[in-house]
Short mmCIF file of C-alpha atoms in Angstrom, two decimals:
data_model
loop_
_atom_site.label_atom_id
_atom_site.label_comp_id
_atom_site.label_asym_id
_atom_site.label_seq_id
_atom_site.Cartn_x
_atom_site.Cartn_y
_atom_site.Cartn_z
CA MET H 23 -91.15 -46.35 3.53
CA ASN H 24 -88.73 -49.21 4.25
CA ALA H 25 -91.56 -51.72 4.65
CA MET H 26 -93.13 -50.57 1.39
CA LEU H 27 -89.82 -50.93 -0.46
CA LEU H 28 -89.25 -54.41 0.99
CA SER H 29 -92.79 -55.39 0.03
CA LEU H 30 -92.23 -54.16 -3.54
CA LEU H 31 -88.90 -56.02 -3.79
CA ALA H 32 -90.50 -59.20 -2.45
CA GLU H 33 -93.24 -58.90 -5.07
CA LEU H 34 -90.81 -58.20 -7.93
CA PHE H 35 -88.30 -60.86 -6.82
CA PRO H 36 -90.27 -63.60 -5.04
CA ARG H 37 -87.24 -65.94 -5.03
CA GLY H 38 -84.86 -63.26 -3.77
CA ILE H 39 -82.10 -61.32 -5.49
CA THR H 40 -79.06 -63.43 -4.63
CA GLN H 41 -79.03 -65.36 -7.92
CA TYR H 42 -79.23 -62.10 -9.87
CA LEU H 43 -76.35 -60.58 -7.93
CA VAL H 44 -74.17 -63.67 -8.34
CA GLY H 45 -75.05 -63.96 -12.03
CA GLY H 46 -74.29 -60.29 -12.59
CA LEU H 47 -70.93 -60.64 -10.90
CA PHE H 48 -70.03 -63.61 -13.10
CA VAL H 49 -71.15 -61.83 -16.27
CA GLY H 50 -69.19 -58.71 -15.34
CA LEU H 51 -66.12 -60.76 -14.44
CA GLY H 52 -66.29 -62.72 -17.70
CA ILE H 53 -66.64 -59.60 -19.80
CA ALA H 54 -63.81 -57.89 -17.91
CA VAL H 55 -61.50 -60.88 -18.43
CA ILE H 56 -62.27 -60.97 -22.15
CA TYR H 57 -61.75 -57.22 -22.52
CA LEU H 58 -58.51 -57.18 -20.53
CA GLY H 59 -57.21 -60.26 -22.34
CA THR H 60 -58.18 -59.35 -25.90
CA GLY H 61 -59.18 -55.69 -25.99
CA ILE H 62 -62.49 -56.78 -27.57
CA ILE H 63 -65.87 -55.90 -26.08
CA ALA H 64 -67.60 -59.19 -25.35
CA GLY H 65 -71.00 -59.58 -26.91
CA ASN H 66 -72.90 -62.42 -28.51
CA SER H 67 -74.49 -60.55 -31.40
CA THR H 68 -71.70 -61.66 -33.76
CA PHE H 69 -71.82 -65.26 -32.56
CA LEU H 70 -73.65 -66.54 -35.66
CA GLU H 71 -71.27 -64.91 -38.12
CA THR H 72 -68.33 -66.10 -36.07
CA THR H 73 -69.63 -69.66 -36.03
CA LEU H 74 -70.42 -69.60 -39.74
CA SER H 75 -66.80 -68.65 -40.41
CA TYR H 76 -65.92 -72.27 -39.61
CA VAL H 77 -68.08 -73.70 -42.41
CA SER H 78 -68.68 -70.99 -45.01
CA ASP H 79 -66.28 -69.62 -47.60
CA LEU H 80 -68.40 -66.50 -48.17
CA PRO H 81 -66.29 -63.34 -47.71
CA ARG H 82 -68.87 -61.94 -45.26
CA PHE H 83 -68.10 -64.74 -42.82
CA GLN H 84 -64.35 -64.83 -43.45
CA ARG H 85 -63.63 -61.33 -42.17
CA GLU H 86 -60.51 -61.20 -40.03
CA LYS H 87 -62.40 -60.12 -36.91
CA TYR H 88 -64.59 -63.25 -37.10
CA VAL H 89 -61.86 -65.72 -37.90
CA THR H 90 -59.42 -64.46 -35.25
CA SER H 91 -62.02 -64.29 -32.47
CA ARG H 92 -64.26 -67.25 -33.27
CA ASP H 93 -62.76 -69.71 -30.81
CA TRP H 94 -63.25 -67.57 -27.72
CA ARG H 95 -66.65 -66.36 -28.95
CA VAL H 96 -67.87 -69.96 -29.20
CA VAL H 97 -66.52 -70.68 -25.71
CA PHE H 98 -68.15 -67.47 -24.44
CA ALA H 99 -71.57 -68.38 -25.88
CA LEU H 100 -71.41 -71.99 -24.73
CA SER H 101 -70.33 -70.84 -21.26
CA ILE H 102 -73.47 -68.72 -20.96
CA VAL H 103 -75.64 -71.74 -21.74
CA ALA H 104 -73.57 -74.09 -19.57
CA GLY H 105 -73.61 -71.66 -16.63
CA ALA H 106 -77.38 -71.32 -16.78
CA ALA H 107 -77.79 -75.10 -17.09
CA LEU H 108 -75.43 -75.74 -14.18
CA TYR H 109 -77.23 -73.20 -12.01
CA GLY H 110 -80.56 -74.78 -12.92
CA LEU H 111 -79.35 -78.28 -12.13
CA VAL H 112 -77.77 -77.33 -8.81
CA PHE H 113 -80.18 -74.74 -7.40
CA THR H 114 -83.53 -75.28 -9.12
CA PRO H 115 -85.64 -78.30 -8.25
CA GLY H 116 -87.02 -80.15 -11.27
CA ILE H 117 -86.76 -79.42 -14.95
CA PHE H 118 -87.59 -75.97 -16.35
CA VAL H 119 -90.80 -76.14 -18.34
CA THR H 120 -92.69 -73.35 -20.03
CA ASP H 121 -96.28 -73.10 -21.19
CA VAL H 122 -95.22 -70.87 -24.08
CA GLN H 123 -95.71 -72.53 -27.47
CA TRP H 124 -92.58 -73.35 -29.51
CA TRP H 125 -93.59 -71.02 -32.33
CA ARG H 126 -93.80 -68.07 -29.93
CA LEU H 127 -90.34 -68.85 -28.57
CA LEU H 128 -89.03 -69.14 -32.12
CA GLY H 129 -90.72 -65.90 -33.18
CA GLY H 130 -89.36 -64.08 -30.14
CA GLY H 131 -85.88 -65.37 -30.88
CA VAL H 132 -86.08 -64.20 -34.48
CA LEU H 133 -87.29 -60.74 -33.42
CA VAL H 134 -84.51 -60.46 -30.84
CA GLY H 135 -82.00 -61.50 -33.51
CA ILE H 136 -83.30 -58.84 -35.88
CA GLY H 137 -83.14 -56.26 -33.10
CA THR H 138 -79.53 -57.09 -32.30
CA ARG H 139 -78.57 -56.71 -35.96
CA ILE H 140 -80.38 -53.38 -36.28
CA GLY H 141 -78.93 -52.17 -32.96
CA LYS H 142 -75.47 -53.46 -33.90
CA GLY H 143 -75.15 -55.30 -30.63
CA CYS H 144 -76.81 -57.21 -27.85
CA THR H 145 -77.51 -56.65 -24.18
CA SER H 146 -74.14 -58.03 -23.12
CA GLY H 147 -72.25 -55.82 -25.56
CA HIS H 148 -74.31 -52.65 -25.15
CA GLY H 149 -75.90 -53.23 -21.77
CA VAL H 150 -72.85 -54.35 -19.83
CA SER H 151 -69.75 -53.30 -21.72
CA GLY H 152 -71.15 -50.26 -23.52
CA ILE H 153 -72.81 -48.66 -20.53
CA ALA H 154 -69.76 -49.40 -18.37
CA SER H 155 -67.63 -47.49 -20.88
CA LEU H 156 -70.22 -44.66 -20.96
CA SER H 157 -70.87 -45.14 -24.67
CA ARG H 158 -73.71 -42.83 -25.75
CA THR H 159 -74.67 -45.25 -28.51
CA SER H 160 -74.93 -48.11 -26.02
CA ILE H 161 -76.96 -46.06 -23.55
CA VAL H 162 -79.42 -45.08 -26.30
CA ASN H 163 -79.61 -48.68 -27.54
CA VAL H 164 -80.27 -50.07 -24.06
CA LEU H 165 -82.98 -47.46 -23.46
CA LEU H 166 -84.53 -48.50 -26.79
CA PHE H 167 -84.27 -52.21 -25.92
CA ILE H 168 -85.97 -51.66 -22.59
CA GLY H 169 -88.55 -49.25 -24.01
CA VAL H 170 -89.56 -51.62 -26.81
CA ALA H 171 -89.74 -54.52 -24.33
CA ILE H 172 -91.98 -52.54 -21.97
CA VAL H 173 -94.29 -51.34 -24.75
CA THR H 174 -94.47 -54.84 -26.24
CA ALA H 175 -95.29 -56.39 -22.85
CA LEU H 176 -97.99 -53.78 -22.19
CA ILE H 177 -99.57 -54.32 -25.62
CA VAL H 178 -99.51 -58.10 -25.26
CA ALA H 179 -101.02 -57.87 -21.77
CA ALA H 180 -103.70 -55.42 -22.96
CA LEU H 181 -104.63 -57.83 -25.76
CA GLY H 182 -105.05 -60.55 -23.17
CA VAL H 183 -102.44 -62.83 -24.69
CA THR H 184 -101.34 -65.59 -22.33
CA PRO H 185 -98.95 -68.49 -22.82
#
Protein backbone atom coordinates (compact mmCIF):
# COMPACT_ATOMS: atom_id res chain seq x y z
CA MET A 1 0.00 0.00 0.00
CA ASN A 2 2.74 2.47 0.97
CA ALA A 3 4.79 1.65 -2.13
CA MET A 4 1.74 2.09 -4.34
CA LEU A 5 0.97 5.48 -2.79
CA LEU A 6 4.57 6.63 -3.19
CA SER A 7 4.56 5.45 -6.80
CA LEU A 8 1.34 7.39 -7.47
CA LEU A 9 2.73 10.53 -5.82
CA ALA A 10 5.96 10.23 -7.81
CA GLU A 11 3.92 9.96 -11.01
CA LEU A 12 1.65 12.90 -10.15
CA PHE A 13 4.49 15.09 -8.84
CA PRO A 14 7.65 14.08 -10.73
CA ARG A 15 9.57 17.11 -9.39
CA GLY A 16 8.44 16.55 -5.80
CA ILE A 17 5.96 18.40 -3.62
CA THR A 18 8.25 20.81 -1.78
CA GLN A 19 7.60 23.76 -4.11
CA TYR A 20 3.85 23.26 -3.76
CA LEU A 21 4.07 23.16 0.04
CA VAL A 22 6.25 26.27 0.19
CA GLY A 23 4.05 28.11 -2.32
CA GLY A 24 0.92 27.16 -0.40
CA LEU A 25 2.42 28.42 2.84
CA PHE A 26 3.30 31.75 1.24
CA VAL A 27 -0.15 32.12 -0.33
CA GLY A 28 -1.84 31.29 2.97
CA LEU A 29 0.43 33.67 4.88
CA GLY A 30 -0.19 36.49 2.40
CA ILE A 31 -3.94 36.04 2.51
CA ALA A 32 -3.89 35.86 6.32
CA VAL A 33 -1.86 39.07 6.57
CA ILE A 34 -4.22 40.89 4.22
CA TYR A 35 -7.30 39.65 6.08
CA LEU A 36 -5.91 40.45 9.52
CA GLY A 37 -4.67 43.86 8.36
CA THR A 38 -7.71 44.98 6.37
CA GLY A 39 -10.60 42.64 7.13
CA ILE A 40 -10.92 42.04 3.37
CA ILE A 41 -10.78 38.58 1.82
CA ALA A 42 -7.88 38.62 -0.61
CA GLY A 43 -8.72 37.61 -4.14
CA ASN A 44 -7.68 38.75 -7.57
CA SER A 45 -11.03 38.62 -9.32
CA THR A 46 -11.59 42.34 -8.73
CA PHE A 47 -8.08 43.28 -9.83
CA LEU A 48 -9.18 44.62 -13.23
CA GLU A 49 -11.92 46.83 -11.81
CA THR A 50 -9.56 48.01 -9.11
CA THR A 51 -6.87 48.88 -11.64
CA LEU A 52 -9.35 50.61 -13.93
CA SER A 53 -10.35 52.85 -11.02
CA TYR A 54 -7.04 54.66 -11.55
CA VAL A 55 -7.84 55.69 -15.12
CA SER A 56 -11.62 55.59 -15.61
CA ASP A 57 -14.23 58.02 -14.35
CA LEU A 58 -17.07 55.53 -14.91
CA PRO A 59 -19.09 55.06 -11.69
CA ARG A 60 -18.69 51.27 -11.96
CA PHE A 61 -14.94 51.61 -11.44
CA GLN A 62 -15.13 54.41 -8.88
CA ARG A 63 -16.93 52.40 -6.21
CA GLU A 64 -15.52 53.00 -2.75
CA LYS A 65 -14.41 49.38 -2.31
CA TYR A 66 -12.24 49.63 -5.45
CA VAL A 67 -10.76 53.03 -4.77
CA THR A 68 -9.90 52.34 -1.12
CA SER A 69 -8.35 48.93 -1.78
CA ARG A 70 -6.71 49.43 -5.16
CA ASP A 71 -3.18 50.05 -3.93
CA TRP A 72 -2.83 46.84 -1.96
CA ARG A 73 -4.69 44.86 -4.64
CA VAL A 74 -2.16 45.97 -7.25
CA VAL A 75 0.70 45.05 -4.91
CA PHE A 76 -1.00 41.70 -4.21
CA ALA A 77 -1.38 40.86 -7.91
CA LEU A 78 2.12 42.00 -8.81
CA SER A 79 3.53 40.01 -5.88
CA ILE A 80 1.98 36.83 -7.26
CA VAL A 81 3.69 37.39 -10.62
CA ALA A 82 6.97 38.50 -9.02
CA GLY A 83 7.01 35.52 -6.65
CA ALA A 84 6.50 33.06 -9.49
CA ALA A 85 9.16 34.81 -11.59
CA LEU A 86 11.63 34.84 -8.70
CA TYR A 87 11.02 31.16 -8.00
CA GLY A 88 11.49 30.37 -11.68
CA LEU A 89 14.72 32.34 -11.89
CA VAL A 90 16.21 30.85 -8.73
CA PHE A 91 15.05 27.23 -8.83
CA THR A 92 14.21 26.43 -12.44
CA PRO A 93 16.98 26.01 -14.99
CA GLY A 94 16.38 27.87 -18.25
CA ILE A 95 13.46 29.93 -19.42
CA PHE A 96 9.89 28.60 -19.22
CA VAL A 97 8.60 27.87 -22.69
CA THR A 98 5.30 26.36 -23.74
CA ASP A 99 4.21 24.69 -26.94
CA VAL A 100 0.69 26.05 -26.49
CA GLN A 101 -0.26 28.60 -29.14
CA TRP A 102 -0.82 32.21 -28.02
CA TRP A 103 -4.46 32.16 -29.08
CA ARG A 104 -5.17 29.15 -26.87
CA LEU A 105 -3.55 30.88 -23.89
CA LEU A 106 -5.56 34.02 -24.64
CA GLY A 107 -8.79 32.03 -25.03
CA GLY A 108 -8.16 30.16 -21.80
CA GLY A 109 -7.51 33.43 -19.99
CA VAL A 110 -10.73 34.93 -21.30
CA LEU A 111 -12.73 31.86 -20.26
CA VAL A 112 -11.17 31.91 -16.79
CA GLY A 113 -11.99 35.61 -16.53
CA ILE A 114 -15.60 34.96 -17.48
CA GLY A 115 -15.77 32.13 -14.95
CA THR A 116 -14.47 34.32 -12.15
CA ARG A 117 -17.07 36.97 -12.92
CA ILE A 118 -19.90 34.42 -13.03
CA GLY A 119 -18.62 32.73 -9.85
CA LYS A 120 -18.10 36.11 -8.16
CA GLY A 121 -14.57 35.20 -7.21
CA CYS A 122 -11.39 33.38 -8.04
CA THR A 123 -9.47 30.44 -6.65
CA SER A 124 -7.59 32.58 -4.15
CA GLY A 125 -10.77 34.19 -2.85
CA HIS A 126 -13.02 31.12 -2.89
CA GLY A 127 -10.45 28.34 -2.81
CA VAL A 128 -8.22 29.62 -0.04
CA SER A 129 -10.11 32.22 1.95
CA GLY A 130 -13.65 30.97 1.34
CA ILE A 131 -13.01 27.34 2.13
CA ALA A 132 -10.92 28.31 5.17
CA SER A 133 -13.91 30.25 6.49
CA LEU A 134 -16.22 27.31 5.67
CA SER A 135 -18.29 29.39 3.26
CA ARG A 136 -20.86 27.14 1.55
CA THR A 137 -20.84 29.38 -1.51
CA SER A 138 -17.06 29.08 -1.80
CA ILE A 139 -17.12 25.31 -1.34
CA VAL A 140 -19.74 24.96 -4.09
CA ASN A 141 -17.81 27.33 -6.38
CA VAL A 142 -14.53 25.46 -5.89
CA LEU A 143 -16.24 22.13 -6.58
CA LEU A 144 -17.67 23.68 -9.76
CA PHE A 145 -14.26 25.10 -10.77
CA ILE A 146 -12.61 21.73 -10.32
CA GLY A 147 -15.47 19.81 -11.92
CA VAL A 148 -15.51 22.02 -15.02
CA ALA A 149 -11.71 21.79 -15.28
CA ILE A 150 -11.78 17.98 -15.07
CA VAL A 151 -14.60 17.65 -17.61
CA THR A 152 -12.90 20.12 -19.96
CA ALA A 153 -9.56 18.29 -19.70
CA LEU A 154 -11.24 14.93 -20.36
CA ILE A 155 -13.11 16.28 -23.39
CA VAL A 156 -9.99 17.91 -24.82
CA ALA A 157 -7.97 14.72 -24.28
CA ALA A 158 -10.73 12.58 -25.85
CA LEU A 159 -10.74 14.86 -28.90
CA GLY A 160 -7.01 14.32 -29.22
CA VAL A 161 -6.14 17.99 -28.87
CA THR A 162 -2.47 18.58 -28.13
CA PRO A 163 -0.48 21.78 -27.76
